CSV table of C-alpha atoms in Angstrom, one decimal:
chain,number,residue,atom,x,y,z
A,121,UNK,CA,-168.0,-16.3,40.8
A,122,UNK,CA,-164.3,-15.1,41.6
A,123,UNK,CA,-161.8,-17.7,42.0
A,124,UNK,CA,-159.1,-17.3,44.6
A,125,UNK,CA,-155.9,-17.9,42.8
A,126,UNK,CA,-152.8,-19.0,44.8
A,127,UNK,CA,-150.3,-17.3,42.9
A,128,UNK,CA,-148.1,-16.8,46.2
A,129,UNK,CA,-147.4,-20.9,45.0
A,130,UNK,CA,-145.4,-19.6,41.9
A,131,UNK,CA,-141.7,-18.8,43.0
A,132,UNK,CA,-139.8,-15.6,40.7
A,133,UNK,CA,-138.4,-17.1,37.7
A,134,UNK,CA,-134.9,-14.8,37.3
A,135,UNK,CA,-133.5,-12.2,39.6
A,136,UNK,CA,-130.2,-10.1,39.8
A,137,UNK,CA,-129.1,-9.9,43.6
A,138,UNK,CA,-125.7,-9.6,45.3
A,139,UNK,CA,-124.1,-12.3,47.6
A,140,UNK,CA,-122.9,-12.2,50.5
A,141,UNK,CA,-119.7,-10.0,49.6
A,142,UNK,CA,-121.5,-7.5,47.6
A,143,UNK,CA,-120.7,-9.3,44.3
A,144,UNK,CA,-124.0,-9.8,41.7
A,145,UNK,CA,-125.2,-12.9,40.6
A,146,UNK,CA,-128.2,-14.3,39.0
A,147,UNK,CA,-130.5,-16.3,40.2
A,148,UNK,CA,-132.8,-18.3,37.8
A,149,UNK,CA,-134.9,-21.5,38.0
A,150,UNK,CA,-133.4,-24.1,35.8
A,151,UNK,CA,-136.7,-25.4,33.9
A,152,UNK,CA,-135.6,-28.2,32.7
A,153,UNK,CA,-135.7,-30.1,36.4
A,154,UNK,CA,-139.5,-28.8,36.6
A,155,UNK,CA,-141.9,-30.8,37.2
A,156,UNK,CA,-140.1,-33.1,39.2
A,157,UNK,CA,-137.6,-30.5,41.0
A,158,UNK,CA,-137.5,-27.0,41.6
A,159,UNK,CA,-134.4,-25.5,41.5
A,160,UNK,CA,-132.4,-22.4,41.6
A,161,UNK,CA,-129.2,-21.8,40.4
A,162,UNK,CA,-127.4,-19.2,41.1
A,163,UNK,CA,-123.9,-17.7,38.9
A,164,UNK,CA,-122.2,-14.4,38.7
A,165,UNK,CA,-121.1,-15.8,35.5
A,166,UNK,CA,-121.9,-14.2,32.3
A,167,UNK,CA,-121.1,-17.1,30.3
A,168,UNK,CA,-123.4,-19.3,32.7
A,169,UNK,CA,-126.2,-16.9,32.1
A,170,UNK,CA,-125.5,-17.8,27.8
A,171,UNK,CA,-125.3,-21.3,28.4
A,172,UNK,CA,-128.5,-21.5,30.6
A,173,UNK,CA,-130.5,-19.5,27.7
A,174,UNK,CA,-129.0,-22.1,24.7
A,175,UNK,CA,-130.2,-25.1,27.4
A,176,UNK,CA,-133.2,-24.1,27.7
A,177,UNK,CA,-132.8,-23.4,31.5
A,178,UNK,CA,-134.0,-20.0,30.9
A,179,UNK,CA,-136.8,-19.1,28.6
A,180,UNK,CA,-139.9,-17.2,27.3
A,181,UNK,CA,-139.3,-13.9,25.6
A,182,UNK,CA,-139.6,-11.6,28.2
A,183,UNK,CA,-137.6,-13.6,30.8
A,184,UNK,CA,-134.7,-13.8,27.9
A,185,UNK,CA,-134.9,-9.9,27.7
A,186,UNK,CA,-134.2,-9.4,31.6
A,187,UNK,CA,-130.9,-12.5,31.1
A,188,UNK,CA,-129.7,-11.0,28.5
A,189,UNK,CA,-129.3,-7.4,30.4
A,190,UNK,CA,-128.4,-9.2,33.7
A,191,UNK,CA,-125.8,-11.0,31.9
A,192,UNK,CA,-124.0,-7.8,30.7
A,193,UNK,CA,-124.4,-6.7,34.0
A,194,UNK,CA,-122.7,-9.2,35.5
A,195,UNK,CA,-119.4,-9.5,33.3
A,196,UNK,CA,-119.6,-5.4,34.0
A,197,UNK,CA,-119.6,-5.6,37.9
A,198,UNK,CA,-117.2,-8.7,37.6
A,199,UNK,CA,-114.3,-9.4,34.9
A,200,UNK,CA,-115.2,-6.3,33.0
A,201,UNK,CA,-114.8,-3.8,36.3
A,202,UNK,CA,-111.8,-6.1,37.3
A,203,UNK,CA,-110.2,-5.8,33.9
A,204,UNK,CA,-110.4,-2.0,33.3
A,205,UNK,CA,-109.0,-1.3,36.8
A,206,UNK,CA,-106.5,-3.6,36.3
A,207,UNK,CA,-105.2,-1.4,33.2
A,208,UNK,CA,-105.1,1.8,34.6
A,209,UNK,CA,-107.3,5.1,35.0
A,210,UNK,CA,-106.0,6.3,31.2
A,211,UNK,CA,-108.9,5.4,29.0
A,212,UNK,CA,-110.3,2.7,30.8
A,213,UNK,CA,-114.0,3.7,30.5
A,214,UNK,CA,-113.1,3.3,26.5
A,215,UNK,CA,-111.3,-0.1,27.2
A,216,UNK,CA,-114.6,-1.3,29.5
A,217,UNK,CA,-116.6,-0.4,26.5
A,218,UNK,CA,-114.5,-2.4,23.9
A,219,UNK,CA,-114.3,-5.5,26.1
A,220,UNK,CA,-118.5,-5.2,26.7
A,221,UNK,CA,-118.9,-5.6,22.4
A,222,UNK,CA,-118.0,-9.2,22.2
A,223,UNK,CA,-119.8,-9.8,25.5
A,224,UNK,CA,-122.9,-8.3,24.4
A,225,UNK,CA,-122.9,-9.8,20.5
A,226,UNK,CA,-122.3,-13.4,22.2
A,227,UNK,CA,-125.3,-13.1,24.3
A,228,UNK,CA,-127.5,-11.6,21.8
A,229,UNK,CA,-126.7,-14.4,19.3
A,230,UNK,CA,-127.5,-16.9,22.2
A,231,UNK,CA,-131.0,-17.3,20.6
A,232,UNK,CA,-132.1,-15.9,17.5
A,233,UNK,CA,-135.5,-16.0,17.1
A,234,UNK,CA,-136.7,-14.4,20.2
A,235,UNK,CA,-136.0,-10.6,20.3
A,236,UNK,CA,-136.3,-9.6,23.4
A,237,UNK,CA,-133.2,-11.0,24.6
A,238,UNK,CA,-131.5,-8.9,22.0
A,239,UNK,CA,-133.2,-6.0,23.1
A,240,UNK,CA,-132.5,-6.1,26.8
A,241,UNK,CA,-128.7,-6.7,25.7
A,242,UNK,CA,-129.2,-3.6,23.8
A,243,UNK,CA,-131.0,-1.3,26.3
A,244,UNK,CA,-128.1,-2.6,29.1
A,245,UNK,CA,-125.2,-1.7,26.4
A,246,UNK,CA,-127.1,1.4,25.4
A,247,UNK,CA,-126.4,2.9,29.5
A,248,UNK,CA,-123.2,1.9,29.6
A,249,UNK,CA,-122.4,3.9,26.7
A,250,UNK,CA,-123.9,7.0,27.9
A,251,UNK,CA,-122.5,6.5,31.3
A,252,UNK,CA,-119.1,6.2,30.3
A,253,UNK,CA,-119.4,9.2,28.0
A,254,UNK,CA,-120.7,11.2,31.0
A,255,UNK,CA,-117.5,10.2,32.5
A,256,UNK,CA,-118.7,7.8,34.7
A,257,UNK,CA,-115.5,5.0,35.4
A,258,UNK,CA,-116.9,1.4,35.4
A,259,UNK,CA,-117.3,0.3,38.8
A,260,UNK,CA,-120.0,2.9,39.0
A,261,UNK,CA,-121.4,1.8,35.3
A,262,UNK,CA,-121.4,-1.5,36.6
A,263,UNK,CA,-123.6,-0.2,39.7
A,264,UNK,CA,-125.8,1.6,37.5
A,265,UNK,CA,-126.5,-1.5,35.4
A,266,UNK,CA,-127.0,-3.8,38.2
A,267,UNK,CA,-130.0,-1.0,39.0
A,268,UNK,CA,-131.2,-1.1,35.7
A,269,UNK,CA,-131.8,-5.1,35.7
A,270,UNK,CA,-133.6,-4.6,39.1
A,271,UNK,CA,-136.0,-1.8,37.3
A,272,UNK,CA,-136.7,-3.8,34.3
A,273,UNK,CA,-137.7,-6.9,36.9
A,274,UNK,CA,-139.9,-4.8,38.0
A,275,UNK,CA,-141.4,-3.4,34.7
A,276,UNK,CA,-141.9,-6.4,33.4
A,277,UNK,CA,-144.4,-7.4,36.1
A,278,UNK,CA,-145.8,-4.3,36.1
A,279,UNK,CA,-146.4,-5.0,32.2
A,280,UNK,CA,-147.8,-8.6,32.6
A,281,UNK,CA,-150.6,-7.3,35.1
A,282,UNK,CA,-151.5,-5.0,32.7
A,283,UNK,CA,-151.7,-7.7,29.7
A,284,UNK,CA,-153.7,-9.9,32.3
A,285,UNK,CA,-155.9,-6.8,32.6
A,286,UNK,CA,-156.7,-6.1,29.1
A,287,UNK,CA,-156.9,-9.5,27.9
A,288,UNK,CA,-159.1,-10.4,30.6
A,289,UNK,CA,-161.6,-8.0,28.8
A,290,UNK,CA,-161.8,-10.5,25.9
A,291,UNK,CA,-162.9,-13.9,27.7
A,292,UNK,CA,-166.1,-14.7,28.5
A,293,UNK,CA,-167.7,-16.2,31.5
A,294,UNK,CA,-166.8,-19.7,31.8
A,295,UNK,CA,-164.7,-19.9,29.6
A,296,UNK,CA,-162.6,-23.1,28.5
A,297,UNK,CA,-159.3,-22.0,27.5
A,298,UNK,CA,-156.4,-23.2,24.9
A,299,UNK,CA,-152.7,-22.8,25.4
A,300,UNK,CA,-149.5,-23.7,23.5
A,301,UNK,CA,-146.5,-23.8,24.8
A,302,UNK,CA,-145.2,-22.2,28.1
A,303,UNK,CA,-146.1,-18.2,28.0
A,304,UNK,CA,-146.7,-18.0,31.9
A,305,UNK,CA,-144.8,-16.4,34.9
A,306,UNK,CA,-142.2,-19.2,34.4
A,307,UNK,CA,-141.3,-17.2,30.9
A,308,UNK,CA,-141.4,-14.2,32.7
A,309,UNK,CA,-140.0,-12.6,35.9
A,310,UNK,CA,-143.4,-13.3,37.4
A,311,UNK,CA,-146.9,-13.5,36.5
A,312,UNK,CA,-146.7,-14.2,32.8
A,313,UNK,CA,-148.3,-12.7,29.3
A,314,UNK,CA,-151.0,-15.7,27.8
A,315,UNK,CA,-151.0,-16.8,31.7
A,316,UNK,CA,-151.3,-13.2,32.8
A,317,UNK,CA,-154.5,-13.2,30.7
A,318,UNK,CA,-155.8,-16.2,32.6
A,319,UNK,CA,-154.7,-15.5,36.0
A,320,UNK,CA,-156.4,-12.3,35.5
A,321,UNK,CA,-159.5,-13.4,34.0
A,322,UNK,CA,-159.4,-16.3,36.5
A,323,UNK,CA,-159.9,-14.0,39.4
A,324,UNK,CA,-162.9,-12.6,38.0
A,325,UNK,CA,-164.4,-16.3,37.7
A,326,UNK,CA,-164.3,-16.2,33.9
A,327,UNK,CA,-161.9,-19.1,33.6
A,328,UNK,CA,-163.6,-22.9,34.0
A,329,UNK,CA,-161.0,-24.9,32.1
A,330,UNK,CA,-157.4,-24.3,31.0
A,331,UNK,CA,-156.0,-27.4,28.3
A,332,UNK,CA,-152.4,-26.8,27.9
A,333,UNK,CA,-151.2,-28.8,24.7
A,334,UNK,CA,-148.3,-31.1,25.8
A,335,UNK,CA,-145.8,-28.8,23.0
A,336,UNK,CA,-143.5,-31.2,21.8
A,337,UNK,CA,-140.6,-31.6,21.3
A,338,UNK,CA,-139.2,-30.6,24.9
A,339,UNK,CA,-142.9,-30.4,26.5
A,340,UNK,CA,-143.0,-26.9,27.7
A,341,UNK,CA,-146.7,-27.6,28.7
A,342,UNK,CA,-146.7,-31.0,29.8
A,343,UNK,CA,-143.8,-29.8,32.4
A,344,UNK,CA,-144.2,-25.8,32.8
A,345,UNK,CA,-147.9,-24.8,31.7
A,346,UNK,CA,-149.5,-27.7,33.6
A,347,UNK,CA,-147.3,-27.1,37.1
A,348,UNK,CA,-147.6,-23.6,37.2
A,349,UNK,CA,-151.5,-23.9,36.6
A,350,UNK,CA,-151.9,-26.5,39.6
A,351,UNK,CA,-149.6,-24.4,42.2
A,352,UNK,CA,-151.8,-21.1,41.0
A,353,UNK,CA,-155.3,-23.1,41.5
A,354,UNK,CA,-156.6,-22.9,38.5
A,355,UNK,CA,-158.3,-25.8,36.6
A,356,UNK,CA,-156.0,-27.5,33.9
A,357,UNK,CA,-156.3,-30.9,31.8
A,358,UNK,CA,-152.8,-32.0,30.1
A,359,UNK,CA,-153.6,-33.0,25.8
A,360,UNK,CA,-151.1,-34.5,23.4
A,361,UNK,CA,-150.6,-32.1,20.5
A,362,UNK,CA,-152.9,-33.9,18.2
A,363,UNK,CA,-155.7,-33.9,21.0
A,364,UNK,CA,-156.6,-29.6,19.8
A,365,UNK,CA,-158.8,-30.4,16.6
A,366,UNK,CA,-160.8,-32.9,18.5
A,367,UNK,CA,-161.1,-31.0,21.6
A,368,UNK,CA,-161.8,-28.2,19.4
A,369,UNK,CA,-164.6,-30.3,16.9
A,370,UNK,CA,-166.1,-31.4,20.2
A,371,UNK,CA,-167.0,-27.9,20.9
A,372,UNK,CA,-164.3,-27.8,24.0
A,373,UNK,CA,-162.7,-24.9,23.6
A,374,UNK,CA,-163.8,-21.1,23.4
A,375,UNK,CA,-160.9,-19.5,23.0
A,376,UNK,CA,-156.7,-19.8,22.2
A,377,UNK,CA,-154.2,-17.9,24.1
A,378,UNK,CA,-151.0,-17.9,22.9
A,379,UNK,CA,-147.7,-15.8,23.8
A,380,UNK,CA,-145.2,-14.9,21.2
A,381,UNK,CA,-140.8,-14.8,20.9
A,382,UNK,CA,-141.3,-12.3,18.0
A,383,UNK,CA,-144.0,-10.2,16.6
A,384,UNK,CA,-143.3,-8.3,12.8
A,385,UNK,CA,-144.5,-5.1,12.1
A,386,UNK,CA,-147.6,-6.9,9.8
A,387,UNK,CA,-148.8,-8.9,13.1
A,388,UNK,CA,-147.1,-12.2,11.9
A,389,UNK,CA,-146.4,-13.8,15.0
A,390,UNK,CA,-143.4,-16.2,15.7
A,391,UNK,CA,-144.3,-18.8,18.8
A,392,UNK,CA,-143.4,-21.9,19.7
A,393,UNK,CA,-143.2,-24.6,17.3
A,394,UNK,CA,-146.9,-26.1,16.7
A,395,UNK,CA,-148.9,-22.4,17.2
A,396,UNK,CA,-149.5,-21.9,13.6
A,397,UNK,CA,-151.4,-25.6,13.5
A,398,UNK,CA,-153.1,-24.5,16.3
A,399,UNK,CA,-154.4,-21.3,14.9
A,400,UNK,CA,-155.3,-22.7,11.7
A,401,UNK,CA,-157.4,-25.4,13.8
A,402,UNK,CA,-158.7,-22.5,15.6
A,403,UNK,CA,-160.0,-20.6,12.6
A,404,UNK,CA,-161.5,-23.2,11.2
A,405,UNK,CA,-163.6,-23.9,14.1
A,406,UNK,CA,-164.4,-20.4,14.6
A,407,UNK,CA,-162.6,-20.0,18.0
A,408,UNK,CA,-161.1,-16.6,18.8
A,409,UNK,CA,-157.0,-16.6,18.7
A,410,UNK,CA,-155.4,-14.3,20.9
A,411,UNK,CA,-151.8,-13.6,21.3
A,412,UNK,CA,-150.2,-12.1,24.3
A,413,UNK,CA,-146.6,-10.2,24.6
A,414,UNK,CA,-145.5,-7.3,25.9
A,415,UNK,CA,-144.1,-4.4,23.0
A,416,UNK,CA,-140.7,-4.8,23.7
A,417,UNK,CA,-141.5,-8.7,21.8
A,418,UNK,CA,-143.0,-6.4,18.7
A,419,UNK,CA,-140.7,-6.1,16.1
A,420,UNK,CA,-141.3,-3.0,13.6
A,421,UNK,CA,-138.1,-3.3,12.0
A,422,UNK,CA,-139.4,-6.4,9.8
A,423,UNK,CA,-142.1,-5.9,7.9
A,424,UNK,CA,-143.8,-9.4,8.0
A,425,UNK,CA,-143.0,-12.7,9.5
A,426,UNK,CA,-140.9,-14.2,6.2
A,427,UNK,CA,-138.1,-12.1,7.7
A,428,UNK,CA,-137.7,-13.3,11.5
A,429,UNK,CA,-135.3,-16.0,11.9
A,430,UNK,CA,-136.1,-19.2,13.2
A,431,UNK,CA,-134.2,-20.6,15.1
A,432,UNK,CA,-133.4,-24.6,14.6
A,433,UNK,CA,-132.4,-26.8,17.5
A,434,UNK,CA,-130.3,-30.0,18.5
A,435,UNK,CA,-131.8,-33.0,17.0
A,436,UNK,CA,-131.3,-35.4,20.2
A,437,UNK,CA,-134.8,-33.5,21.0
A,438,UNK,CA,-136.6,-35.0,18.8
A,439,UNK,CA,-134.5,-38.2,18.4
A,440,UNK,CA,-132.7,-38.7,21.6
A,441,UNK,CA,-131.2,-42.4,19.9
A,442,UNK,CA,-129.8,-41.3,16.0
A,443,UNK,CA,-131.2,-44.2,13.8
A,444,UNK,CA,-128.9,-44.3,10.8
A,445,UNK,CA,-129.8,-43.1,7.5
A,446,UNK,CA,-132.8,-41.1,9.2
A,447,UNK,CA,-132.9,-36.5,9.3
A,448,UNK,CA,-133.9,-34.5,12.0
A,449,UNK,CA,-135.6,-31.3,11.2
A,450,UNK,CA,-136.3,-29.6,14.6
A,451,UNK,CA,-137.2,-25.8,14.1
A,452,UNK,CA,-137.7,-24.0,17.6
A,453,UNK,CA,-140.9,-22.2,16.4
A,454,UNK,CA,-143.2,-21.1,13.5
A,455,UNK,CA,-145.0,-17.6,12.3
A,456,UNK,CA,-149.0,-17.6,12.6
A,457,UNK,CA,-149.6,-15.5,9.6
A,458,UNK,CA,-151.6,-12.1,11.0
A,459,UNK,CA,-154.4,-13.2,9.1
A,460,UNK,CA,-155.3,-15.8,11.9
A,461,UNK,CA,-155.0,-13.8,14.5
A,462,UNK,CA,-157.6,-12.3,16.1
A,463,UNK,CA,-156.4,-9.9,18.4
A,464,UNK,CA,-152.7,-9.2,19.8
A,465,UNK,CA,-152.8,-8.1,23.5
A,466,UNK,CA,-150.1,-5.9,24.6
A,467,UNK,CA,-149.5,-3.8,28.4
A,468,UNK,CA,-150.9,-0.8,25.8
A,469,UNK,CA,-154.3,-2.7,24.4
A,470,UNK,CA,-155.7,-5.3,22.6
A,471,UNK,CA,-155.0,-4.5,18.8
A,472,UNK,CA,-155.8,-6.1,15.5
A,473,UNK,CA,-152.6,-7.2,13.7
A,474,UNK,CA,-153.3,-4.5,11.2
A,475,UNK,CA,-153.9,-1.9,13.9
A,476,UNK,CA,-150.0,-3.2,15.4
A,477,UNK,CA,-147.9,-0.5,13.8
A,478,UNK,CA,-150.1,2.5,13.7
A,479,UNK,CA,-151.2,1.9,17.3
A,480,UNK,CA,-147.8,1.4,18.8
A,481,UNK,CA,-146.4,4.4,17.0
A,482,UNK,CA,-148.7,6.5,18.4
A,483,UNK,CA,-148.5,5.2,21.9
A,484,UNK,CA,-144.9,6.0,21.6
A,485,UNK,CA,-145.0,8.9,20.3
């Protein structure tokens, strides 16, 4: 039976938009008031954006890729725009172009692990260039990358419906479903990649249960997976992390969805710390494990998942209180070796891990 999903309940997560006096600004949900408050903040600060993707204001992969473009954008239509006019029409589209480098190399080092805000700092740097060699003075590259953030907001909707299309093939009628982390429209601009999947499936009435693991340390599940699931309408029960292998022994679960901050070319998939336990668990009790991300998450420049960077994190997460003589070890994710994954579902298909790099190269080319 379909399910009528209330996905009108789940507000955008990050959009460029102009104020009041034409300038741009972002806006952005600051996750770390949810559940209690929703709010949105709103800069034309590029520095702001940087600091709200270390926090932890903004995440997820995809929503990172659309910051870290909107953030050039902004110090373009702002302080870089104000700066080259301020220095004359005699090479100020080169000047706008040297003052973007350290602009864009700051915001791509914000987060290392997750690669799609380095790639939507790339494709934003990437048009300015070939604007301002085409002659175009900054104000108008400044325009034209304001347009570009709009476009890839709505691309990357456009790509989560079709994940939640083709991953929707792979579940089952009834199915009880479960997730790790936060990969949902709040990690996206809207709608979401592992989320996508169950939304989707969801409204075909394939979906009985979502369990969304708590994710320690920050509890990206217990406050983002689970409050997003009750404002959509669909089913959810909240587990500690160490609640998956009995859930899963009890014959509670037929199937893991999972979304991903960096995929190598080998389908070694970096996701939020506590995924590779999960899949493990999953394999061992013969429960399909299915990762979700769009291709601009894959990563065919490293051949397997030994070579993507983690990313390590304040201690105070784990240990709000140092206790003296004691270490805190807080990596922000792990790599699911490709061997425990059963298929990775992208806007383009549903591949096997091995199938990754031959598929995508011919998609592309």
């Amino acid at each position: 039976m379909e399910r009528t999903l209330h996905l009108e309940n789940l507000p955008r997560t990050i959009e460029l938009e102009r104020d009041g006096d034409g300038r741009a600004r972002l806006v952005y949900i600051d996750q770390r008031r949810l559940p209690d408050e929703l709010v949105f903040e709103r800069t034309g600060d590029w520095r702001a954006v940087v600091d709200a993707v270390k926090a932890l204001a903004v995440r997820g992969a995809p929503a990172l890729g659309i910051a870290g473009a909107a953030a050039v954008a902004l110090w373009a239509g702002n302080a870089g725009t104000a700066r080259a006019v301020a220095r004359g029409c005699a090479g100020a589209g080169e000047f706008f172009l040297e003052e973007l480098e350290p602009v864009a190399a700051e915001t791509a080092d914000a987060r290392p692990t997750a690669v799609n805000l380095a790639w939507g700092v790339r494709r934003a740097v990437a048009l300015a260039r070939d604007l301002v060699a085409s002659g175009a003075a900054p104000g108008e590259a400044a325009d034209a990358l304001y347009d570009e953030v709009k476009r890839m907001e709505a691309e990357d909707e456009a790509v989560n419906r079709a994940i939640g299309d083709r991953g929707a093939e792979l579940i089952a009628p009834g199915s009880r479903i479960l997730t790790h982390c936060n990969a949902g429209s709040l990690g996206t601009a809207f709608f979401g990649t592992a989320l996508g999947i169950v939304y989707a499936a969801a409204a075909q009435g394939k979906v009985e249960r979502v369990f969304a693991d708590e994710t320690r340390p920050v509890g990206q599940g217990a406050r983002l997976t689970a409050w997003e699931l009750s404002r959509a309408g669909v089913p959810c029960t909240l587990i500690c992390d160490d609640m998956a292998a009995s859930l899963m022994a009890a014959g509670g679960v037929d199937a893991v969805l999972v979304g991903a901050d960096r995929i190598a070319a080998n389908g070694d998939v970096a996701n939020k710390i506590g995924t590779y336990g999960v899949a493990v668990l999953a394999r061992h009790h013969g429960i399909p494990f299915y990762v979700a991300a769009p291709t601009s998450t894959i990563d065919l420049s490293l051949a397997c998942g030994e070579q993507i960077p983690i990313e390590e994190r304040d201690p105070r997460e784990v240990l709000p209180r140092p206790i003296a003589g004691v270490d805190v070890w807080n990596p922000a994710f792990d790599v699911t070796p490709a061997a425990l994954v059963d298929r990775i579902v992208t806007e383009k298909g549903a591949f096997a891990p091995g199938e990754l790099e031959q598929a995508l190269s011919s998609v592309r080319a």
